[in-house]
PDB file of C-alpha atoms in Angstrom:
ATOM      1  CA  MET A   5      30.872   2.286   2.717  1.00 49.00           C
ATOM      2  CA  SER A   6      29.535   2.979  -0.576  1.00 55.00           C
ATOM      3  CA  ASN A   7      26.245   2.569  -1.228  1.00 63.00           C
ATOM      4  CA  PRO A   8      24.610  -0.984  -3.681  1.00 69.00           C
ATOM      5  CA  ILE A   9      23.542  -0.385  -6.631  1.00 76.00           C
ATOM      6  CA  VAL A  10      20.065  -0.734  -7.212  1.00 73.00           C
ATOM      7  CA  PHE A  11      18.600  -2.151  -9.849  1.00 80.00           C
ATOM      8  CA  ASP A  12      15.374  -0.521 -11.657  1.00 82.00           C
ATOM      9  CA  PRO A  13      13.430  -2.123 -13.971  1.00 85.00           C
ATOM     10  CA  HIS A  14      12.543   0.767 -15.867  1.00 86.00           C
ATOM     11  CA  ALA A  15      15.897   2.500 -15.890  1.00 87.00           C
ATOM     12  CA  GLY A  16      15.792   2.724 -19.373  1.00 89.00           C
ATOM     13  CA  LEU A  17      12.066   4.813 -19.480  1.00 90.00           C
ATOM     14  CA  ILE A  18      13.257   6.624 -16.881  1.00 89.00           C
ATOM     15  CA  ALA A  19      16.808   8.226 -18.755  1.00 89.00           C
ATOM     16  CA  LYS A  20      14.777   8.767 -21.660  1.00 91.00           C
ATOM     17  CA  ALA A  21      11.487  10.180 -20.208  1.00 90.00           C
ATOM     18  CA  GLY A  22      14.398  12.532 -18.144  1.00 89.00           C
ATOM     19  CA  ARG A  23      15.863  13.481 -21.534  1.00 90.00           C
ATOM     20  CA  GLY A  24      12.140  14.693 -22.969  1.00 89.00           C
ATOM     21  CA  ASP A  25      10.966  12.191 -24.991  1.00 91.00           C
ATOM     22  CA  ARG A  26       7.182  11.505 -24.043  1.00 92.00           C
ATOM     23  CA  ALA A  27       6.632   7.492 -25.312  1.00 95.00           C
ATOM     24  CA  ALA A  28       8.825   6.965 -23.061  1.00 92.00           C
ATOM     25  CA  ALA A  29       6.887   9.396 -20.268  1.00 92.00           C
ATOM     26  CA  ALA A  30       3.491   8.114 -21.293  1.00 93.00           C
ATOM     27  CA  ALA A  31       5.226   4.483 -21.247  1.00 94.00           C
ATOM     28  CA  LEU A  32       6.459   4.953 -17.664  1.00 93.00           C
ATOM     29  CA  VAL A  33       3.181   6.080 -16.350  1.00 93.00           C
ATOM     30  CA  ARG A  34       1.498   3.334 -18.219  1.00 94.00           C
ATOM     31  CA  ALA A  35       4.241   0.920 -16.167  1.00 94.00           C
ATOM     32  CA  VAL A  36       3.823   2.431 -12.380  1.00 94.00           C
ATOM     33  CA  SER A  37       0.457   4.593 -12.186  1.00 95.00           C
ATOM     34  CA  PRO A  38      -2.191   0.881 -11.344  1.00 95.00           C
ATOM     35  CA  LYS A  39       0.405   0.874  -8.584  1.00 93.00           C
ATOM     36  CA  LEU A  40      -0.064   3.650  -6.679  1.00 95.00           C
ATOM     37  CA  TRP A  41      -3.703   4.514  -7.841  1.00 95.00           C
ATOM     38  CA  ARG A  42      -4.462   1.304  -6.295  1.00 94.00           C
ATOM     39  CA  ILE A  43      -2.343   1.395  -2.605  1.00 93.00           C
ATOM     40  CA  SER A  44      -4.587   5.509  -2.772  1.00 94.00           C
ATOM     41  CA  TRP A  45      -7.681   3.827  -2.662  1.00 93.00           C
ATOM     42  CA  ARG A  46      -6.915   1.184  -0.693  1.00 90.00           C
ATOM     43  CA  LEU A  47      -6.056   3.704   2.458  1.00 90.00           C
ATOM     44  CA  LEU A  48      -8.159   6.818   1.000  1.00 91.00           C
ATOM     45  CA  ARG A  49     -10.868   4.559   0.142  1.00 88.00           C
ATOM     46  CA  ASP A  50     -12.537   7.111  -1.881  1.00 89.00           C
ATOM     47  CA  ALA A  51     -11.491   6.323  -6.589  1.00 92.00           C
ATOM     48  CA  ALA A  52     -11.524  10.328  -6.695  1.00 93.00           C
ATOM     49  CA  GLU A  53      -8.817  10.886  -4.127  1.00 94.00           C
ATOM     50  CA  ALA A  54      -6.700   8.425  -4.832  1.00 94.00           C
ATOM     51  CA  GLU A  55      -6.545   9.655  -8.225  1.00 95.00           C
ATOM     52  CA  ASP A  56      -5.874  12.867  -7.348  1.00 96.00           C
ATOM     53  CA  VAL A  57      -3.295  10.799  -5.533  1.00 96.00           C
ATOM     54  CA  THR A  58      -1.986   9.268  -8.460  1.00 96.00           C
ATOM     55  CA  GLN A  59      -2.094  12.216 -10.749  1.00 96.00           C
ATOM     56  CA  GLU A  60       0.319  14.203  -7.375  1.00 97.00           C
ATOM     57  CA  ALA A  61       2.764  11.920  -7.377  1.00 96.00           C
ATOM     58  CA  LEU A  62       3.739  11.209 -11.162  1.00 95.00           C
ATOM     59  CA  ILE A  63       3.865  15.730 -11.000  1.00 94.00           C
ATOM     60  CA  ARG A  64       6.593  15.401  -8.808  1.00 95.00           C
ATOM     61  CA  LEU A  65       7.921  12.265  -9.837  1.00 93.00           C
ATOM     62  CA  TRP A  66       8.350  14.393 -13.346  1.00 91.00           C
ATOM     63  CA  LYS A  67       9.781  17.699 -10.750  1.00 92.00           C
ATOM     64  CA  VAL A  68      13.107  15.060 -10.347  1.00 91.00           C
ATOM     65  CA  LEU A  69      13.438  13.182 -13.020  1.00 88.00           C
ATOM     66  CA  PRO A  70      15.639  14.845 -14.680  1.00 87.00           C
ATOM     67  CA  ASN A  71      17.860  14.756 -12.364  1.00 88.00           C
ATOM     68  CA  TRP A  72      16.911  11.001 -11.346  1.00 87.00           C
ATOM     69  CA  GLN A  73      20.454   9.241 -10.333  1.00 85.00           C
ATOM     70  CA  THR A  74      19.771   6.125 -11.937  1.00 80.00           C
ATOM     71  CA  GLY A  75      20.991   2.542  -9.282  1.00 78.00           C
ATOM     72  CA  ARG A  76      20.678   4.782  -6.181  1.00 82.00           C
ATOM     73  CA  ALA A  77      16.943   3.458  -5.519  1.00 82.00           C
ATOM     74  CA  ARG A  78      14.155   1.813  -7.522  1.00 87.00           C
ATOM     75  CA  VAL A  79      11.530   4.682  -9.275  1.00 90.00           C
ATOM     76  CA  GLU A  80       8.768   2.219  -7.623  1.00 90.00           C
ATOM     77  CA  THR A  81       9.263   2.787  -4.263  1.00 90.00           C
ATOM     78  CA  TRP A  82      10.963   6.598  -4.263  1.00 93.00           C
ATOM     79  CA  LEU A  83       6.571   7.160  -5.777  1.00 94.00           C
ATOM     80  CA  HIS A  84       5.391   4.570  -3.403  1.00 93.00           C
ATOM     81  CA  GLN A  85       6.735   6.736  -0.522  1.00 94.00           C
ATOM     82  CA  VAL A  86       5.755   9.603  -1.935  1.00 95.00           C
ATOM     83  CA  THR A  87       1.760   7.747  -2.843  1.00 96.00           C
ATOM     84  CA  THR A  88       1.835   6.757   0.907  1.00 94.00           C
ATOM     85  CA  ASN A  89       2.395  10.565   2.141  1.00 94.00           C
ATOM     86  CA  LEU A  90       0.651  12.067   0.043  1.00 95.00           C
ATOM     87  CA  CYS A  91      -2.430   9.786   0.902  1.00 93.00           C
ATOM     88  CA  PHE A  92      -1.723  10.179   4.879  1.00 91.00           C
ATOM     89  CA  ASP A  93      -1.629  14.153   4.608  1.00 92.00           C
ATOM     90  CA  ARG A  94      -4.572  13.938   2.952  1.00 93.00           C
ATOM     91  CA  LEU A  95      -6.640  11.873   6.266  1.00 89.00           C
ATOM     92  CA  ARG A  96      -5.017  14.444   8.096  1.00 88.00           C
ATOM     93  CA  LYS A  97      -6.174  17.218   6.751  1.00 89.00           C
ATOM     94  CA  ALA A  98      -9.546  15.405   7.031  1.00 82.00           C
ATOM     95  CA  GLY A  99      -9.167  14.154  10.217  1.00 79.00           C
ATOM     96  CA  ARG A 100      -9.331  10.509   9.242  1.00 65.00           C
ATOM     97  CA  PHE A 101      -5.666   9.512  10.035  1.00 56.00           C
ATOM     98  CA  VAL A 102      -5.719   7.448  13.386  1.00 55.00           C
ATOM     99  CA  ASP A 103      -1.889   6.793  14.525  1.00 55.00           C
ATOM    100  CA  GLU A 104      -1.387   3.107  15.196  1.00 54.00           C
ATOM    101  CA  ASP A 105      -0.766   4.640  19.614  1.00 52.00           C
ATOM    102  CA  GLN A 106      -4.431   6.217  19.299  1.00 50.00           C
ATOM    103  CA  ALA A 107      -6.123   2.883  17.995  1.00 47.00           C
ATOM    104  CA  PRO A 108      -6.731  -0.166  21.129  1.00 47.00           C
ATOM    105  CA  GLU A 109      -4.606  -3.378  20.431  1.00 49.00           C
ATOM    106  CA  PRO A 110      -6.555  -6.239  19.251  1.00 47.00           C
ATOM    107  CA  LEU A 111      -6.042  -9.336  21.735  1.00 42.00           C
ATOM    108  CA  ASP A 112      -7.093 -12.077  20.308  1.00 46.00           C
ATOM    109  CA  PRO A 113      -4.077 -14.222  18.511  1.00 43.00           C
ATOM    110  CA  GLY A 114      -5.662 -16.701  16.475  1.00 44.00           C
ATOM    111  CA  PRO A 115      -4.901 -17.090  12.989  1.00 41.00           C
ATOM    112  CA  MET A 116      -5.310 -14.586  10.393  1.00 44.00           C
ATOM    113  CA  PRO A 117      -8.384 -15.718   8.162  1.00 45.00           C
ATOM    114  CA  ASP A 118      -7.978 -15.709   4.127  1.00 40.00           C
ATOM    115  CA  THR A 119      -8.959 -12.621   3.175  1.00 37.00           C
ATOM    116  CA  ARG A 120      -8.541 -13.282  -0.432  1.00 39.00           C
ATOM    117  CA  LEU A 121     -11.355 -15.660  -0.647  1.00 37.00           C
ATOM    118  CA  HIS A 122     -13.373 -14.952  -3.982  1.00 40.00           C
ATOM    119  CA  GLN A 123     -16.237 -14.221  -1.559  1.00 51.00           C
ATOM    120  CA  SER A 124     -18.359 -10.242  -2.551  1.00 64.00           C
ATOM    121  CA  ALA A 125     -19.435 -10.305   0.992  1.00 67.00           C
ATOM    122  CA  LEU A 126     -16.058 -11.048   2.239  1.00 68.00           C
ATOM    123  CA  ARG A 127     -13.959  -9.139   0.311  1.00 74.00           C
ATOM    124  CA  ASP A 128     -16.313  -6.385   1.626  1.00 76.00           C
ATOM    125  CA  SER A 129     -16.272  -7.379   4.839  1.00 78.00           C
ATOM    126  CA  VAL A 130     -12.409  -6.854   4.730  1.00 80.00           C
ATOM    127  CA  ASP A 131     -12.149  -4.173   2.860  1.00 83.00           C
ATOM    128  CA  ALA A 132     -13.689  -3.022   5.823  1.00 84.00           C
ATOM    129  CA  ALA A 133     -12.157  -4.043   8.818  1.00 86.00           C
ATOM    130  CA  LEU A 134      -8.806  -3.399   6.701  1.00 88.00           C
ATOM    131  CA  ALA A 135     -10.869   0.887   6.213  1.00 86.00           C
ATOM    132  CA  SER A 136     -10.914   0.998   9.869  1.00 87.00           C
ATOM    133  CA  LEU A 137      -7.029   0.088  10.993  1.00 90.00           C
ATOM    134  CA  PRO A 138      -4.872   3.099  11.862  1.00 90.00           C
ATOM    135  CA  ASP A 139      -3.548   4.059   9.158  1.00 88.00           C
ATOM    136  CA  ARG A 140       0.471   3.296   8.949  1.00 90.00           C
ATOM    137  CA  GLN A 141      -1.140   0.034   9.996  1.00 92.00           C
ATOM    138  CA  ARG A 142      -3.403  -0.305   6.672  1.00 91.00           C
ATOM    139  CA  ALA A 143      -0.481   1.153   4.707  1.00 91.00           C
ATOM    140  CA  ALA A 144       1.870  -1.933   5.647  1.00 93.00           C
ATOM    141  CA  ILE A 145      -0.510  -4.537   5.486  1.00 92.00           C
ATOM    142  CA  VAL A 146      -1.346  -2.968   2.151  1.00 90.00           C
ATOM    143  CA  LEU A 147       1.980  -2.816   0.889  1.00 91.00           C
ATOM    144  CA  THR A 148       2.686  -6.173   1.764  1.00 91.00           C
ATOM    145  CA  HIS A 149      -0.158  -8.195   1.505  1.00 87.00           C
ATOM    146  CA  TYR A 150      -1.325  -6.774  -1.866  1.00 87.00           C
ATOM    147  CA  GLU A 151       0.602  -5.076  -3.680  1.00 88.00           C
ATOM    148  CA  GLU A 152       3.222  -7.837  -2.608  1.00 88.00           C
ATOM    149  CA  LEU A 153       6.146  -5.578  -1.356  1.00 89.00           C
ATOM    150  CA  ALA A 154       9.161  -7.544   1.101  1.00 90.00           C
ATOM    151  CA  ALA A 155       9.069  -5.420   4.869  1.00 91.00           C
ATOM    152  CA  LYS A 156      12.769  -3.627   3.457  1.00 91.00           C
ATOM    153  CA  GLU A 157      11.359  -2.079   0.751  1.00 90.00           C
ATOM    154  CA  VAL A 158       7.914  -1.362   3.071  1.00 91.00           C
ATOM    155  CA  GLY A 159      10.165   0.559   5.691  1.00 91.00           C
ATOM    156  CA  GLU A 160      11.724   2.222   2.784  1.00 90.00           C
ATOM    157  CA  ILE A 161       8.317   3.245   1.759  1.00 90.00           C
ATOM    158  CA  LEU A 162       7.018   4.302   5.315  1.00 90.00           C
ATOM    159  CA  GLY A 163      10.422   5.517   6.582  1.00 91.00           C
ATOM    160  CA  ILE A 164      10.730   2.852   9.099  1.00 93.00           C
ATOM    161  CA  SER A 165      13.036  -0.283  10.004  1.00 94.00           C
ATOM    162  CA  VAL A 166      12.163  -4.220   8.816  1.00 93.00           C
ATOM    163  CA  ASP A 167      11.083  -4.940  12.955  1.00 95.00           C
ATOM    164  CA  ALA A 168       8.474  -1.750  12.662  1.00 93.00           C
ATOM    165  CA  VAL A 169       7.108  -2.930   9.319  1.00 93.00           C
ATOM    166  CA  GLU A 170       7.408  -6.547  11.501  1.00 94.00           C
ATOM    167  CA  SER A 171       5.537  -4.945  14.064  1.00 94.00           C
ATOM    168  CA  LEU A 172       3.098  -2.830  11.826  1.00 93.00           C
ATOM    169  CA  LEU A 173       1.886  -6.134  10.548  1.00 93.00           C
ATOM    170  CA  ALA A 174       1.228  -8.017  13.178  1.00 94.00           C
ATOM    171  CA  ARG A 175      -0.560  -5.478  14.973  1.00 94.00           C
ATOM    172  CA  GLY A 176      -2.822  -4.776  11.465  1.00 92.00           C
ATOM    173  CA  ARG A 177      -2.917  -8.865  11.244  1.00 92.00           C
ATOM    174  CA  ARG A 178      -4.700  -9.208  15.024  1.00 92.00           C
ATOM    175  CA  ALA A 179      -6.998  -6.894  14.417  1.00 91.00           C
ATOM    176  CA  LEU A 180      -7.812  -8.003  11.222  1.00 88.00           C
ATOM    177  CA  ARG A 181      -8.313 -11.026  12.602  1.00 88.00           C
ATOM    178  CA  LEU A 182     -10.336  -9.872  15.150  1.00 89.00           C
ATOM    179  CA  ALA A 183     -12.247  -7.741  13.383  1.00 86.00           C
ATOM    180  CA  LEU A 184     -13.190 -10.264  11.029  1.00 83.00           C
ATOM    181  CA  ALA A 185     -13.910 -13.251  13.933  1.00 82.00           C
ATOM    182  CA  PRO A 186     -17.575 -12.571  13.094  1.00 77.00           C
ATOM    183  CA  GLU A 187     -17.805 -13.775   9.595  1.00 70.00           C
ATOM    184  CA  LYS A 188     -15.024 -16.940   9.465  1.00 68.00           C
ATOM    185  CA  ALA A 189     -17.440 -18.139  11.654  1.00 65.00           C
ATOM    186  CA  ASP A 190     -20.234 -17.260   9.881  1.00 63.00           C
ATOM    187  CA  LEU A 191     -18.878 -19.405   7.489  1.00 57.00           C
ATOM    188  CA  LEU A 192     -17.561 -22.146   9.045  1.00 56.00           C
ATOM    189  CA  LYS A 193     -21.165 -22.855   9.842  1.00 57.00           C
ATOM    190  CA  ALA A 194     -22.451 -22.382   6.534  1.00 53.00           C
ATOM    191  CA  SER A 195     -19.670 -24.876   5.463  1.00 50.00           C
ATOM    192  CA  VAL A 196     -20.919 -27.458   8.218  1.00 51.00           C
ATOM    193  CA  GLU A 197     -24.735 -26.096   7.133  1.00 52.00           C
ATOM    194  CA  GLY A 198     -23.617 -27.209   3.446  1.00 48.00           C
ATOM    195  CA  HIS A 199     -22.679 -30.203   4.145  1.00 44.00           C
ATOM    196  CA  ALA A 200     -25.543 -31.643   6.474  1.00 47.00           C
ATOM    197  CA  ALA A 201     -28.152 -30.842   3.924  1.00 45.00           C
TER     198      ALA A 201
END
């Protein structure tokens, strides 16, 4: 059974950059770098390290670009996988990698709070809670909710099945709900007090 052809919106740039076209290479970098940096920053919580990982992922792309087979995979999917793995490598080297098997399982089955609230204090709390997740759970949450990738693509990036992605997301969401429960209670209290005033 042959693999289906994968549409890649960057196919034209990839082909030109693979032949040495500097303008196409620059355009490709502009197109993919912001997302790579965001993924790296969310996983590492360090802007300089995120920049380093983004550069390393792009260097790896340039090494394979002349032999890239358009239609087999999207270049962004490949770059997301490389970026995520580079982040995991850095976390392991720094002794900061936490495997989900080592993390305690949260018990709260309540609804997940809205992580897109624009209030700065809550955003900081969400970022801190996200940073406390085991690395693969954090990667699944970042790729799914912040980068809006489908579970199938997240599975390809992390090298796991869609069911495993859903399991990581469920455990990550439970942990976030538990970590953010005090902020949710404070928001409800402030809302009630504001209406009473």
